[in-house]
PDB file of C-alpha atoms and ligand atoms in Angstrom:
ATOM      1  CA  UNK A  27      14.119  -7.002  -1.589  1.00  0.00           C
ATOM      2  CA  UNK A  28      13.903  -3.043  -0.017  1.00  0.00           C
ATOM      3  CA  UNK A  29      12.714  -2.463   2.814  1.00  0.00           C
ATOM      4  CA  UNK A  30       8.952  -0.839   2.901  1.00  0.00           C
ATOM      5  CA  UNK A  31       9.368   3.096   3.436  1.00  0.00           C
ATOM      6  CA  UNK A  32       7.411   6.105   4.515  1.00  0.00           C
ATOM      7  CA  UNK A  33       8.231   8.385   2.538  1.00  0.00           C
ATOM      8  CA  UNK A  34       7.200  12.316   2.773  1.00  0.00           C
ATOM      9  CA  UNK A  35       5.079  14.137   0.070  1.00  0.00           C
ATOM     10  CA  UNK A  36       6.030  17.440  -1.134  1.00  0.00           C
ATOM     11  CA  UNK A  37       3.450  20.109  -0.496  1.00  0.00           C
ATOM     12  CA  UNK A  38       2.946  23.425  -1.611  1.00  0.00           C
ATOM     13  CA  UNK A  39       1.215  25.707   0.591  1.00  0.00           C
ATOM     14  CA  UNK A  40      -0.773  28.842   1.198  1.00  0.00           C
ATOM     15  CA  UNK A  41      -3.184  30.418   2.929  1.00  0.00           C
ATOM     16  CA  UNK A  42      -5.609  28.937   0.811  1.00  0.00           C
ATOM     17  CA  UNK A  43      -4.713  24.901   2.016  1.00  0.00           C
ATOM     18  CA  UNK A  44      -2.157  22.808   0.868  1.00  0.00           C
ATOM     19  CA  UNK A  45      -1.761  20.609  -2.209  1.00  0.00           C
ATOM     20  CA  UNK A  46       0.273  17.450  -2.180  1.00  0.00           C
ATOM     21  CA  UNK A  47       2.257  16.631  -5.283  1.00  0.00           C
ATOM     22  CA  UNK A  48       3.374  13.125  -6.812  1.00  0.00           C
ATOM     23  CA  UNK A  49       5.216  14.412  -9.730  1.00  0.00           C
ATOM     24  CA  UNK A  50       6.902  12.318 -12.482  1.00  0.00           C
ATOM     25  CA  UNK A  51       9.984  10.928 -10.970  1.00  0.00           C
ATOM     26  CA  UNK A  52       8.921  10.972  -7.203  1.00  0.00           C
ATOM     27  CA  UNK A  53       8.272   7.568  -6.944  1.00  0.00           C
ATOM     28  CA  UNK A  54      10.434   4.583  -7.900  1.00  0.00           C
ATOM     29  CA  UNK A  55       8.087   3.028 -10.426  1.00  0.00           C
ATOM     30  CA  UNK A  56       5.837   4.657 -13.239  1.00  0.00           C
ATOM     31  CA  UNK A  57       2.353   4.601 -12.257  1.00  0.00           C
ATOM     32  CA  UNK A  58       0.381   2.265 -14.313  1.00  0.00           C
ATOM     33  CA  UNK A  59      -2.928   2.277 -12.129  1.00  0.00           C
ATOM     34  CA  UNK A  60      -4.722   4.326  -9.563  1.00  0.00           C
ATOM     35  CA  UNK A  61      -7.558   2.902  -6.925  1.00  0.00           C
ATOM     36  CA  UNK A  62      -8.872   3.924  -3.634  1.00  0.00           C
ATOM     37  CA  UNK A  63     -10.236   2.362  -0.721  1.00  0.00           C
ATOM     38  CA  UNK A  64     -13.165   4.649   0.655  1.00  0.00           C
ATOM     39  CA  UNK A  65     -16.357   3.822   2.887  1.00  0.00           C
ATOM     40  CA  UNK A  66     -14.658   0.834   4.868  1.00  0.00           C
ATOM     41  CA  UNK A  67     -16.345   0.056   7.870  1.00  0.00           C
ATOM     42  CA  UNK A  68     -14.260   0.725  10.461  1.00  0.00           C
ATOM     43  CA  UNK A  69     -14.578  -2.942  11.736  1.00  0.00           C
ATOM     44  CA  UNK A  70     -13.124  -4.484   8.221  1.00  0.00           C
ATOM     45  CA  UNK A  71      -9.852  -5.986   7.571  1.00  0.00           C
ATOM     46  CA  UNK A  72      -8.716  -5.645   3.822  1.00  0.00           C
ATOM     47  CA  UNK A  73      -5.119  -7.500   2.399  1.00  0.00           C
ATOM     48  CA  UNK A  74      -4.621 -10.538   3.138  1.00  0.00           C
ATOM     49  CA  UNK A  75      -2.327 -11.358   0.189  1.00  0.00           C
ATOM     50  CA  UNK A  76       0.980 -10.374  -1.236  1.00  0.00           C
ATOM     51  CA  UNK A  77       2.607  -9.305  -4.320  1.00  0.00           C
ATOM     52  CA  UNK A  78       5.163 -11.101  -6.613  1.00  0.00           C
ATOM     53  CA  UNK A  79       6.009  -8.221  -8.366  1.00  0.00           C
ATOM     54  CA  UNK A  80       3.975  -5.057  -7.484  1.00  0.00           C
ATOM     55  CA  UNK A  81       4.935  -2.245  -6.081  1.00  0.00           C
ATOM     56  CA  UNK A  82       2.349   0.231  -4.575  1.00  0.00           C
ATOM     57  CA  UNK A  83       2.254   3.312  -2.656  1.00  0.00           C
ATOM     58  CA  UNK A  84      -0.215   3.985   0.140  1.00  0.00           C
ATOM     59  CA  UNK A  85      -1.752   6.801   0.941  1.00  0.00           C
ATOM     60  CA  UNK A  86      -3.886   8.228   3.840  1.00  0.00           C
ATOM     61  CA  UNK A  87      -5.764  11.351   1.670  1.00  0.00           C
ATOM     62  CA  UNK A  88      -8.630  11.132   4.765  1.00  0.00           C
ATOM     63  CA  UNK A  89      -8.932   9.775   7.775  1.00  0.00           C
ATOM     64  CA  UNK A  90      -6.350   6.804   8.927  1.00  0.00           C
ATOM     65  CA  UNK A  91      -5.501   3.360   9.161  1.00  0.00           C
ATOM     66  CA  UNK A  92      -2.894   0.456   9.812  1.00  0.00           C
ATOM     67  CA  UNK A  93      -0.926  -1.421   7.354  1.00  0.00           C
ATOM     68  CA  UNK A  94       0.617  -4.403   8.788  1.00  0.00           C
ATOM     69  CA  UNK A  95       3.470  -5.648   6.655  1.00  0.00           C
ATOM     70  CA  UNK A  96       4.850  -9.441   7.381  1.00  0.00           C
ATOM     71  CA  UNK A  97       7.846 -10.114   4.672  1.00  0.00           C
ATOM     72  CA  UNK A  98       7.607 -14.136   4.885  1.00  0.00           C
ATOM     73  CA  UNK A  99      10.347 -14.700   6.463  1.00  0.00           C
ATOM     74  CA  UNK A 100       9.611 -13.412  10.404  1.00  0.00           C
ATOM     75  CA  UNK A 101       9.462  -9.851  10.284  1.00  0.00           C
ATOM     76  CA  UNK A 102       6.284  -8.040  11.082  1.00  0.00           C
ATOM     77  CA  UNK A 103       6.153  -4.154  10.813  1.00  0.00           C
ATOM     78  CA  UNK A 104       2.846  -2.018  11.401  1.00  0.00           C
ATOM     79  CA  UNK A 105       2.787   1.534   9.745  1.00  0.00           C
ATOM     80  CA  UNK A 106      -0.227   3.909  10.862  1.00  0.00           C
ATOM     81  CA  UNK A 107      -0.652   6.564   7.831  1.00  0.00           C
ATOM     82  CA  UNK A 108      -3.018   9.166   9.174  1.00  0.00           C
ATOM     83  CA  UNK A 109      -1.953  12.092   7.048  1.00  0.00           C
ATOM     84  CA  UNK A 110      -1.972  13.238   3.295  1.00  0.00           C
ATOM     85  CA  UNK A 111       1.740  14.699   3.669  1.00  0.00           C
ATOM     86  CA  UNK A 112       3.702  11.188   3.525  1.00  0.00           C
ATOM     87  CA  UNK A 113       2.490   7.803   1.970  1.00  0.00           C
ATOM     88  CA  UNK A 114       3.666   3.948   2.811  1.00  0.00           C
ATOM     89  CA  UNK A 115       5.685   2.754  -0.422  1.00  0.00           C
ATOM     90  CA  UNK A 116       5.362  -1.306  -0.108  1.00  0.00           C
ATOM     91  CA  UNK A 117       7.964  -3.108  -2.010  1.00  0.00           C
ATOM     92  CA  UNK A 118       6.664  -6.908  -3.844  1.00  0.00           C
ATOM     93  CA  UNK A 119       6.851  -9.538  -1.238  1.00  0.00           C
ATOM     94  CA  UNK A 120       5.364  -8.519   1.458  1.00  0.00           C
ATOM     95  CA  UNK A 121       1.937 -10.166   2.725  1.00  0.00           C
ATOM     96  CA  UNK A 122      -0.633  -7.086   4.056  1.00  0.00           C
ATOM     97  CA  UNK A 123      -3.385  -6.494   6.245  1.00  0.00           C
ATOM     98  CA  UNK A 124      -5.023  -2.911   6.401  1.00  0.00           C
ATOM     99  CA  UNK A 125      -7.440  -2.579   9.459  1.00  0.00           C
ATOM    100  CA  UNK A 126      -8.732   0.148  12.044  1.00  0.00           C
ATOM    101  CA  UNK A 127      -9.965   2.200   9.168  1.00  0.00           C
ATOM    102  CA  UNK A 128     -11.000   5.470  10.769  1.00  0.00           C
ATOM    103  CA  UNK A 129     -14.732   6.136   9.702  1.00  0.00           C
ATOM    104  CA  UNK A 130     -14.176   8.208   6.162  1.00  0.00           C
ATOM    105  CA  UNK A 131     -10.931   7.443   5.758  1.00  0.00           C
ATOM    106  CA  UNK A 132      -9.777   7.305   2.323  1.00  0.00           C
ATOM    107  CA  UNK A 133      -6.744   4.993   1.436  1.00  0.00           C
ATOM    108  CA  UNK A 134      -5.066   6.135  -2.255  1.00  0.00           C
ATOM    109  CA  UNK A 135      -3.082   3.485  -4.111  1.00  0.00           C
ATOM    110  CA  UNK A 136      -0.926   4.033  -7.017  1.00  0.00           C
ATOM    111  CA  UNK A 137       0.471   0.908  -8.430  1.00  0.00           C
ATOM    112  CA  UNK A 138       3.003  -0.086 -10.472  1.00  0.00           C
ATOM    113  CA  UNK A 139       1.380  -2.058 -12.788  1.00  0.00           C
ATOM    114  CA  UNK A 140      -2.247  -3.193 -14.081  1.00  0.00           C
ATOM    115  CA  UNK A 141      -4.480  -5.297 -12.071  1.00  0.00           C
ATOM    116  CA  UNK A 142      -3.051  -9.073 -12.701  1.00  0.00           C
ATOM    117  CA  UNK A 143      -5.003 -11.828 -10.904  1.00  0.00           C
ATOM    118  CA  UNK A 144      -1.818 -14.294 -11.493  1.00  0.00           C
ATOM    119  CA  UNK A 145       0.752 -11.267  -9.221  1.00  0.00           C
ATOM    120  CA  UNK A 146      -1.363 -12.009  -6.011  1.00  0.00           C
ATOM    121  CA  UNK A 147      -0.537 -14.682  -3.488  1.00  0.00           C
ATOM    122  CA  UNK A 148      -3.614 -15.247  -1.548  1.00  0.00           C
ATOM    123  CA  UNK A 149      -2.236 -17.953   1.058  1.00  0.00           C
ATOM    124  CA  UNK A 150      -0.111 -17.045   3.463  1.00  0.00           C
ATOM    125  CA  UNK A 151       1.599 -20.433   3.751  1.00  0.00           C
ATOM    126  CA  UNK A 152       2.235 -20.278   0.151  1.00  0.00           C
ATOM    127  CA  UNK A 153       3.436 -17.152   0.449  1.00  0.00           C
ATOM    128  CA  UNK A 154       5.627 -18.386   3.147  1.00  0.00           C
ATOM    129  CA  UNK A 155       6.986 -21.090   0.436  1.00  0.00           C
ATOM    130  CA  UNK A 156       7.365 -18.691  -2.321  1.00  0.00           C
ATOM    131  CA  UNK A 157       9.692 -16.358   0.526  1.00  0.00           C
ATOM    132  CA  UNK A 158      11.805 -19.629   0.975  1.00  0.00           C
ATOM    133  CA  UNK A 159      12.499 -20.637  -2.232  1.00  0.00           C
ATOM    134  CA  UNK A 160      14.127 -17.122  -2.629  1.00  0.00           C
TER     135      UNK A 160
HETATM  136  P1  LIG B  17      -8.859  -7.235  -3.096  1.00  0.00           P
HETATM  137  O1  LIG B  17      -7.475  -7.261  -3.639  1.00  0.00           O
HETATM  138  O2  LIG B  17      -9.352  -8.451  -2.375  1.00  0.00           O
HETATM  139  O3  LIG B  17      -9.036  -5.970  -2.140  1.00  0.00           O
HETATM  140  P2  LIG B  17      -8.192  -5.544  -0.834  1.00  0.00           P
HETATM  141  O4  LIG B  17      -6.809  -6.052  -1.010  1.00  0.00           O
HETATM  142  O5  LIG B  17      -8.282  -4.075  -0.793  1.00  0.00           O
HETATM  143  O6  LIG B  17      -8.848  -6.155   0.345  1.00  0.00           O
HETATM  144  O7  LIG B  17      -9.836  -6.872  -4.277  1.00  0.00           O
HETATM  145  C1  LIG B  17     -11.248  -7.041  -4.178  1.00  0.00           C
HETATM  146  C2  LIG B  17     -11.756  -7.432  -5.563  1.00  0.00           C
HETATM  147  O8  LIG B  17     -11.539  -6.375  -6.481  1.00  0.00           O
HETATM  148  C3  LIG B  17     -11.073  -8.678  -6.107  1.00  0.00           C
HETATM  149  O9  LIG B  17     -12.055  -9.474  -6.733  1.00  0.00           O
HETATM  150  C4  LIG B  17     -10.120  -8.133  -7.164  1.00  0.00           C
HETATM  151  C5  LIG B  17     -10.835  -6.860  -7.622  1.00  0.00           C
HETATM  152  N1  LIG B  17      -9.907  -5.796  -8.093  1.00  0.00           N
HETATM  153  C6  LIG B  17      -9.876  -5.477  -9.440  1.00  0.00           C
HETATM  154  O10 LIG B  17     -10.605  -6.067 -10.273  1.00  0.00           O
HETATM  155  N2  LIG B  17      -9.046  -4.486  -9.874  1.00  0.00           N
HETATM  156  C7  LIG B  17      -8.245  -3.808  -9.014  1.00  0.00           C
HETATM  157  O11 LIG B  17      -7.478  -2.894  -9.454  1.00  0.00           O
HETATM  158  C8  LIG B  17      -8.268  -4.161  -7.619  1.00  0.00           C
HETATM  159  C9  LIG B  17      -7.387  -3.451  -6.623  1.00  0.00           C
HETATM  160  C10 LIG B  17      -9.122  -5.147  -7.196  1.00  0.00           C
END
């Protein structure tokens, strides 16, 4: 399983402002689906589940916030994105908690694949389990 990885975003920029591109090739997966987090209260905790097979890469286009990633198996990491020049990629397996949303922050998502109800683990002792058994 790879490890979860900031990785930077390549800009192009003028006097104008700066534009962020995610060409073709840039990421490890195709993306298959877009989505974005926007007007979270600042107070709210969002996650709380893994991925068996989803890949997904995070970005901070506003504002900022914490992704806490725990991989099952006794290692916790906690990223803070809280700029539109890099993004979190998050390898499957790895259960997530997104809090201290700053107010207006906007969290991108590209994904790997469509929304599938059966790729989510939404216990964290069965996602402790599925870790074990490898
Ligand atoms: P959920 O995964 O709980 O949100 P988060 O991880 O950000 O806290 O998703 C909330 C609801 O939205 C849940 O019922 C599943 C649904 N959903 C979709 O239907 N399609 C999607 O692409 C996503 C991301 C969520």
């Amino acid at each position: 399983m790879p490890d979860p990885q900031v990785l930077k975003i390549p800009t192009i920029d003028d006097d104008r402002g700066e534009i962020g591109v995610i060409d073709l090739g840039f990421l490890p997966f195709p993306i298959a689906r877009v989505y974005y987090l926007f007007d979270v209260t600042t107070q709210s905790v969002r996650g709380a589940h893994a991925h068996k097979t989803l890949t997904q890469f995070l970005v901070a286009t506003s504002g900022s916030f914490c992704v806490e990633l725990n991989d099952g198996l006794g290692r916790t990491r906690t990223f803070t994105l809280r700029t539109p020049r890099e993004g979190l990629l998050i390898p499957p397996g790895y259960w997530r908690h997104l809090h201290d949303f700053s107010s207006g922050s906007v969290c991108l998502v590209l994904a790997s694949d469509r929304y599938r109800r059966e790729d989510y683990i939404r216990s964290f002792p069965a996602f402790v389990a599925w870790k074990e058994k490898g």
